[in-house]
Structures are given as structure tokens and as C-alpha cells.
Amino acid sequence: MSRGFRQLLDAVVRIDVREVAFEAGTRRYSASIGSGVILSADGVVLTNAHVASPRAIELNITLANLERVTARLVGWDHWTDLAVLRIDMAEVKRRGFKLSPARFGDSQTLFPGEVVYAVGTP
């Protein structure tokens, strides 16, 4: 396994989501999971809008070290199916964790037949 691929795996997170919805006057809770990637050392995580939506009342992130931390939704766009979360960095620091953000290549330098990776956790 290449060093770059291992670094990518360290940046991938599991996202546990609890949502609330109101249907026919009744409050309904649901739970789901998805994956995301750490974009920056200050706790920004990119995921899909269908994973974390404005209906989320609880977001928990499982890091590569299998430790869980809380997060909050800071951006959401259903047209592009993208959502941005922010990990609670006070919790990360208090627990002595270090985040491992992904390093992205330049898609302009890729060529047909080159190996690329798509990874997730669920």
C-alpha cells in the first residue's frame, strides 16, 4: 500500500447522523451513516448532502483511530449533493487527537488509464 493511499485512508471518516422530521403532525427520528473526508487540520469535513442535511440534530464523526467526536453542519447544497461539517476542535484538542487531512492532486495532470482511488467507510 502506498504512503499516499495510507494518508488518504487516515483522512476518511464515518459519519453517524440522527435526524428529526415532522410527518402528519408527528415527530419522527431516524438514524443513518455515511462517509466523508477531512479537508483541513482545523476540522472541516466534506460529505454528501444526502448524508448530512439541515434536519440533522446530531452528527458524530468516527476518525481513523476509531475515536468518535461531534460535529456540526456548516454548509449544505442539495443541487451538488455536497455538505460541509466542522468537527468540534475543542473536543479534539481536549482528547489529544490530531486530524489527518487529505491531500488532493490536480485533476488537470491526470491522464487516461492512471490509477485513482475512491474510498468510503460504510
Short mmCIF file of N, CA, C and O in Angstrom, two decimals, residues 6-91:
data_model
loop_
_atom_site.label_atom_id
_atom_site.label_comp_id
_atom_site.label_asym_id
_atom_site.label_seq_id
_atom_site.Cartn_x
_atom_site.Cartn_y
_atom_site.Cartn_z
N ARG A 6 -2.33 5.41 2.15
CA ARG A 6 -2.49 5.30 3.60
C ARG A 6 -2.89 6.64 4.20
O ARG A 6 -3.75 6.71 5.07
N GLN A 7 -2.29 7.74 3.72
CA GLN A 7 -2.67 9.07 4.20
C GLN A 7 -4.13 9.37 3.87
O GLN A 7 -4.84 9.97 4.67
N LEU A 8 -4.57 8.93 2.68
CA LEU A 8 -5.97 9.13 2.31
C LEU A 8 -6.89 8.37 3.26
O LEU A 8 -7.89 8.90 3.72
N LEU A 9 -6.53 7.14 3.58
CA LEU A 9 -7.36 6.35 4.50
C LEU A 9 -7.46 7.02 5.87
O LEU A 9 -8.51 6.97 6.51
N ASP A 10 -6.38 7.66 6.31
CA ASP A 10 -6.41 8.36 7.60
C ASP A 10 -7.34 9.58 7.57
O ASP A 10 -7.79 10.04 8.61
N ALA A 11 -7.62 10.10 6.37
CA ALA A 11 -8.48 11.28 6.24
C ALA A 11 -9.95 10.91 6.10
O ALA A 11 -10.81 11.78 6.22
N VAL A 12 -10.26 9.65 5.85
CA VAL A 12 -11.64 9.23 5.66
C VAL A 12 -12.30 9.01 7.01
O VAL A 12 -11.71 8.43 7.92
N VAL A 13 -13.53 9.50 7.13
CA VAL A 13 -14.27 9.40 8.39
C VAL A 13 -15.63 8.76 8.16
O VAL A 13 -16.19 8.82 7.06
N ARG A 14 -16.14 8.16 9.22
CA ARG A 14 -17.52 7.68 9.23
C ARG A 14 -18.36 8.76 9.89
O ARG A 14 -17.94 9.38 10.87
N ILE A 15 -19.56 8.97 9.37
CA ILE A 15 -20.45 9.99 9.91
C ILE A 15 -21.76 9.32 10.33
O ILE A 15 -22.42 8.69 9.51
N ASP A 16 -22.06 9.41 11.62
CA ASP A 16 -23.33 8.91 12.14
C ASP A 16 -24.26 10.11 12.32
O ASP A 16 -23.89 11.10 12.94
N VAL A 17 -25.45 9.99 11.76
CA VAL A 17 -26.39 11.11 11.72
C VAL A 17 -27.70 10.72 12.37
O VAL A 17 -28.23 9.64 12.11
N ARG A 18 -28.20 11.61 13.22
CA ARG A 18 -29.58 11.49 13.74
C ARG A 18 -30.34 12.69 13.21
O ARG A 18 -29.88 13.82 13.33
N GLU A 19 -31.51 12.42 12.64
CA GLU A 19 -32.34 13.49 12.07
C GLU A 19 -33.73 13.46 12.69
O GLU A 19 -34.17 12.42 13.19
N VAL A 20 -34.39 14.59 12.60
CA VAL A 20 -35.78 14.68 13.03
C VAL A 20 -36.60 15.23 11.87
O VAL A 20 -36.14 16.10 11.13
N ALA A 21 -37.77 14.66 11.68
CA ALA A 21 -38.70 15.13 10.66
C ALA A 21 -40.10 15.12 11.25
O ALA A 21 -40.39 14.36 12.18
N PHE A 22 -40.95 15.97 10.72
CA PHE A 22 -42.33 16.01 11.16
C PHE A 22 -43.22 15.55 10.01
O PHE A 22 -43.19 16.14 8.94
N GLU A 23 -43.97 14.48 10.25
CA GLU A 23 -44.85 13.93 9.23
C GLU A 23 -46.24 13.75 9.84
O GLU A 23 -46.38 13.10 10.88
N ALA A 24 -47.23 14.34 9.19
CA ALA A 24 -48.62 14.26 9.66
C ALA A 24 -48.75 14.66 11.12
O ALA A 24 -49.46 14.03 11.90
N GLY A 25 -48.01 15.71 11.51
CA GLY A 25 -48.09 16.21 12.88
C GLY A 25 -47.33 15.40 13.91
O GLY A 25 -47.44 15.65 15.10
N THR A 26 -46.57 14.42 13.45
CA THR A 26 -45.82 13.56 14.36
C THR A 26 -44.32 13.76 14.16
O THR A 26 -43.84 13.82 13.03
N ARG A 27 -43.60 13.86 15.26
CA ARG A 27 -42.15 13.95 15.20
C ARG A 27 -41.58 12.56 15.00
O ARG A 27 -41.93 11.63 15.72
N ARG A 28 -40.69 12.42 14.00
CA ARG A 28 -40.10 11.13 13.70
C ARG A 28 -38.57 11.28 13.68
O ARG A 28 -38.05 12.18 13.03
N TYR A 29 -37.89 10.39 14.39
CA TYR A 29 -36.44 10.39 14.42
C TYR A 29 -35.93 9.27 13.52
O TYR A 29 -36.54 8.20 13.43
N SER A 30 -34.80 9.52 12.88
CA SER A 30 -34.16 8.48 12.08
C SER A 30 -32.65 8.57 12.26
O SER A 30 -32.12 9.60 12.68
N ALA A 31 -31.99 7.49 11.95
CA ALA A 31 -30.53 7.43 12.06
C ALA A 31 -29.97 6.84 10.77
O ALA A 31 -30.59 5.98 10.15
N SER A 32 -28.81 7.34 10.38
CA SER A 32 -28.15 6.83 9.18
C SER A 32 -26.65 7.01 9.33
O SER A 32 -26.18 7.67 10.26
N ILE A 33 -25.91 6.42 8.40
CA ILE A 33 -24.46 6.57 8.39
C ILE A 33 -24.00 6.94 6.98
O ILE A 33 -24.70 6.71 6.00
N GLY A 34 -22.83 7.52 6.92
CA GLY A 34 -22.22 7.86 5.65
C GLY A 34 -20.74 8.04 5.87
O GLY A 34 -20.21 7.74 6.95
N SER A 35 -20.06 8.52 4.85
CA SER A 35 -18.63 8.76 5.00
C SER A 35 -18.30 10.15 4.49
O SER A 35 -19.10 10.80 3.82
N GLY A 36 -17.12 10.59 4.85
CA GLY A 36 -16.65 11.90 4.43
C GLY A 36 -15.13 11.91 4.45
O GLY A 36 -14.50 10.90 4.77
N VAL A 37 -14.57 13.06 4.16
CA VAL A 37 -13.12 13.20 4.15
C VAL A 37 -12.75 14.50 4.85
O VAL A 37 -13.40 15.52 4.68
N ILE A 38 -11.71 14.43 5.67
CA ILE A 38 -11.20 15.61 6.36
C ILE A 38 -10.45 16.46 5.35
O ILE A 38 -9.50 15.99 4.71
N LEU A 39 -10.88 17.72 5.19
CA LEU A 39 -10.25 18.62 4.23
C LEU A 39 -9.13 19.47 4.83
O LEU A 39 -8.22 19.88 4.11
N SER A 40 -9.23 19.76 6.13
CA SER A 40 -8.24 20.64 6.73
C SER A 40 -7.99 20.27 8.19
O SER A 40 -8.84 19.66 8.84
N ALA A 41 -6.82 20.67 8.68
CA ALA A 41 -6.43 20.35 10.06
C ALA A 41 -7.30 21.06 11.09
O ALA A 41 -7.30 20.69 12.26
N ASP A 42 -8.08 22.07 10.66
CA ASP A 42 -8.96 22.76 11.61
C ASP A 42 -10.36 22.16 11.64
O ASP A 42 -11.28 22.77 12.15
N GLY A 43 -10.53 20.94 11.09
CA GLY A 43 -11.75 20.19 11.30
C GLY A 43 -12.84 20.29 10.26
O GLY A 43 -13.98 19.91 10.52
N VAL A 44 -12.53 20.76 9.07
CA VAL A 44 -13.53 20.82 8.00
C VAL A 44 -13.62 19.46 7.33
O VAL A 44 -12.61 18.87 6.95
N VAL A 45 -14.86 18.96 7.19
CA VAL A 45 -15.12 17.64 6.60
C VAL A 45 -16.09 17.82 5.43
O VAL A 45 -17.10 18.50 5.56
N LEU A 46 -15.78 17.19 4.31
CA LEU A 46 -16.66 17.20 3.15
C LEU A 46 -17.40 15.86 3.08
O LEU A 46 -16.79 14.80 3.23
N THR A 47 -18.70 15.93 2.86
CA THR A 47 -19.52 14.74 2.71
C THR A 47 -20.61 15.04 1.68
O THR A 47 -20.57 16.07 1.01
N ASN A 48 -21.57 14.16 1.57
CA ASN A 48 -22.68 14.37 0.65
C ASN A 48 -23.87 15.00 1.37
O ASN A 48 -24.08 14.74 2.56
N ALA A 49 -24.65 15.78 0.65
CA ALA A 49 -25.84 16.41 1.22
C ALA A 49 -26.87 15.37 1.62
O ALA A 49 -27.65 15.60 2.54
N HIS A 50 -26.87 14.21 0.95
CA HIS A 50 -27.82 13.17 1.35
C HIS A 50 -27.37 12.43 2.62
O HIS A 50 -28.13 11.67 3.19
N VAL A 51 -26.14 12.68 3.06
CA VAL A 51 -25.66 12.10 4.32
C VAL A 51 -26.02 13.01 5.49
O VAL A 51 -26.58 12.56 6.49
N ALA A 52 -25.70 14.28 5.38
CA ALA A 52 -25.95 15.25 6.47
C ALA A 52 -26.77 16.41 5.91
O ALA A 52 -26.30 17.12 5.04
N SER A 53 -27.96 16.58 6.43
CA SER A 53 -28.85 17.63 5.95
C SER A 53 -29.19 18.59 7.09
O SER A 53 -28.85 18.34 8.25
N PRO A 54 -29.87 19.69 6.78
CA PRO A 54 -30.29 20.62 7.84
C PRO A 54 -31.23 19.98 8.87
O PRO A 54 -31.43 20.56 9.94
N ARG A 55 -31.78 18.82 8.59
CA ARG A 55 -32.63 18.14 9.57
C ARG A 55 -31.82 17.40 10.63
O ARG A 55 -32.38 16.86 11.59
N ALA A 56 -30.49 17.35 10.46
CA ALA A 56 -29.64 16.63 11.42
C ALA A 56 -29.67 17.32 12.77
O ALA A 56 -29.49 18.54 12.86
N ILE A 57 -29.91 16.53 13.81
CA ILE A 57 -29.88 17.08 15.17
C ILE A 57 -28.65 16.59 15.93
O ILE A 57 -28.33 17.11 16.99
N GLU A 58 -27.97 15.59 15.37
CA GLU A 58 -26.75 15.06 15.99
C GLU A 58 -25.86 14.50 14.89
O GLU A 58 -26.30 13.72 14.06
N LEU A 59 -24.58 14.92 14.90
CA LEU A 59 -23.58 14.44 13.96
C LEU A 59 -22.37 13.96 14.74
O LEU A 59 -21.80 14.73 15.52
N ASN A 60 -22.01 12.71 14.56
CA ASN A 60 -20.83 12.15 15.20
C ASN A 60 -19.89 11.62 14.13
O ASN A 60 -20.31 10.94 13.20
N ILE A 61 -18.61 11.94 14.30
CA ILE A 61 -17.59 11.55 13.34
C ILE A 61 -16.69 10.51 13.99
O ILE A 61 -16.19 10.72 15.10
N THR A 62 -16.50 9.39 13.31
CA THR A 62 -15.54 8.39 13.76
C THR A 62 -14.27 8.57 12.93
O THR A 62 -14.29 8.45 11.70
N LEU A 63 -13.18 8.88 13.61
CA LEU A 63 -11.89 9.11 12.96
C LEU A 63 -11.21 7.78 12.64
O LEU A 63 -11.65 6.72 13.08
N ALA A 64 -10.11 7.85 11.91
CA ALA A 64 -9.37 6.64 11.54
C ALA A 64 -8.86 5.88 12.76
O ALA A 64 -8.69 4.66 12.70
N ASN A 65 -8.64 6.58 13.88
CA ASN A 65 -8.19 5.91 15.10
C ASN A 65 -9.35 5.29 15.87
O ASN A 65 -9.18 4.83 16.99
N LEU A 66 -10.55 5.29 15.26
CA LEU A 66 -11.79 4.71 15.80
C LEU A 66 -12.38 5.50 16.96
O LEU A 66 -13.29 5.03 17.63
N GLU A 67 -11.87 6.69 17.22
CA GLU A 67 -12.43 7.57 18.24
C GLU A 67 -13.53 8.41 17.62
O GLU A 67 -13.44 8.81 16.46
N ARG A 68 -14.57 8.70 18.41
CA ARG A 68 -15.70 9.50 17.94
C ARG A 68 -15.65 10.90 18.50
O ARG A 68 -15.34 11.08 19.68
N VAL A 69 -15.97 11.87 17.66
CA VAL A 69 -16.06 13.28 18.06
C VAL A 69 -17.34 13.86 17.45
O VAL A 69 -17.87 13.33 16.48
N THR A 70 -17.80 14.95 18.01
CA THR A 70 -19.01 15.58 17.50
C THR A 70 -18.67 16.58 16.40
O THR A 70 -17.53 17.06 16.29
N ALA A 71 -19.68 16.89 15.60
CA ALA A 71 -19.52 17.87 14.51
C ALA A 71 -20.83 18.61 14.33
O ALA A 71 -21.86 18.23 14.89
N ARG A 72 -20.77 19.67 13.53
CA ARG A 72 -21.99 20.41 13.20
C ARG A 72 -21.98 20.72 11.70
O ARG A 72 -20.92 20.79 11.07
N LEU A 73 -23.15 20.89 11.15
CA LEU A 73 -23.32 21.21 9.74
C LEU A 73 -23.04 22.70 9.54
O LEU A 73 -23.60 23.54 10.25
N VAL A 74 -22.17 23.03 8.59
CA VAL A 74 -21.88 24.44 8.31
C VAL A 74 -22.21 24.83 6.87
O VAL A 74 -22.23 26.02 6.55
N GLY A 75 -22.46 23.87 6.01
CA GLY A 75 -22.83 24.17 4.63
C GLY A 75 -23.54 23.00 4.00
O GLY A 75 -23.22 21.84 4.31
N TRP A 76 -24.52 23.30 3.13
CA TRP A 76 -25.32 22.21 2.54
C TRP A 76 -25.89 22.68 1.22
O TRP A 76 -26.44 23.78 1.13
N ASP A 77 -25.75 21.87 0.16
CA ASP A 77 -26.31 22.19 -1.14
C ASP A 77 -26.85 20.93 -1.79
O ASP A 77 -26.07 20.05 -2.18
N HIS A 78 -28.17 20.84 -1.89
CA HIS A 78 -28.76 19.62 -2.46
C HIS A 78 -28.53 19.52 -3.96
O HIS A 78 -28.52 18.42 -4.50
N TRP A 79 -28.31 20.62 -4.66
CA TRP A 79 -28.09 20.57 -6.11
C TRP A 79 -26.78 19.87 -6.46
O TRP A 79 -26.71 19.11 -7.43
N THR A 80 -25.74 20.11 -5.70
CA THR A 80 -24.45 19.45 -5.95
C THR A 80 -24.26 18.22 -5.08
O THR A 80 -23.26 17.52 -5.21
N ASP A 81 -25.22 17.96 -4.17
CA ASP A 81 -25.16 16.85 -3.21
C ASP A 81 -23.90 16.92 -2.35
O ASP A 81 -23.24 15.93 -2.09
N LEU A 82 -23.57 18.13 -1.90
CA LEU A 82 -22.41 18.32 -1.03
C LEU A 82 -22.82 18.97 0.28
O LEU A 82 -23.72 19.81 0.32
N ALA A 83 -22.14 18.55 1.34
CA ALA A 83 -22.34 19.15 2.66
C ALA A 83 -20.97 19.32 3.31
O ALA A 83 -20.05 18.53 3.08
N VAL A 84 -20.86 20.36 4.12
CA VAL A 84 -19.62 20.64 4.85
C VAL A 84 -19.92 20.60 6.33
O VAL A 84 -20.88 21.22 6.80
N LEU A 85 -19.11 19.86 7.07
CA LEU A 85 -19.23 19.75 8.52
C LEU A 85 -18.00 20.36 9.17
O LEU A 85 -16.95 20.47 8.53
N ARG A 86 -18.13 20.72 10.43
CA ARG A 86 -16.97 21.16 11.20
C ARG A 86 -16.90 20.33 12.47
O ARG A 86 -17.84 20.29 13.25
N ILE A 87 -15.77 19.67 12.65
CA ILE A 87 -15.52 18.87 13.84
C ILE A 87 -15.31 19.81 15.03
O ILE A 87 -14.71 20.88 14.89
N ASP A 88 -15.79 19.42 16.19
CA ASP A 88 -15.58 20.18 17.42
C ASP A 88 -14.10 20.09 17.80
O ASP A 88 -13.66 19.11 18.39
N MET A 89 -13.34 21.11 17.43
CA MET A 89 -11.89 21.09 17.64
C MET A 89 -11.51 21.20 19.11
O MET A 89 -10.47 20.71 19.52
N ALA A 90 -12.37 21.81 19.94
CA ALA A 90 -12.08 21.85 21.38
C ALA A 90 -12.08 20.43 21.92
O ALA A 90 -11.23 20.07 22.75
N GLU A 91 -13.01 19.62 21.45
CA GLU A 91 -13.06 18.22 21.87
C GLU A 91 -11.83 17.45 21.37
O GLU A 91 -11.24 16.66 22.11
#
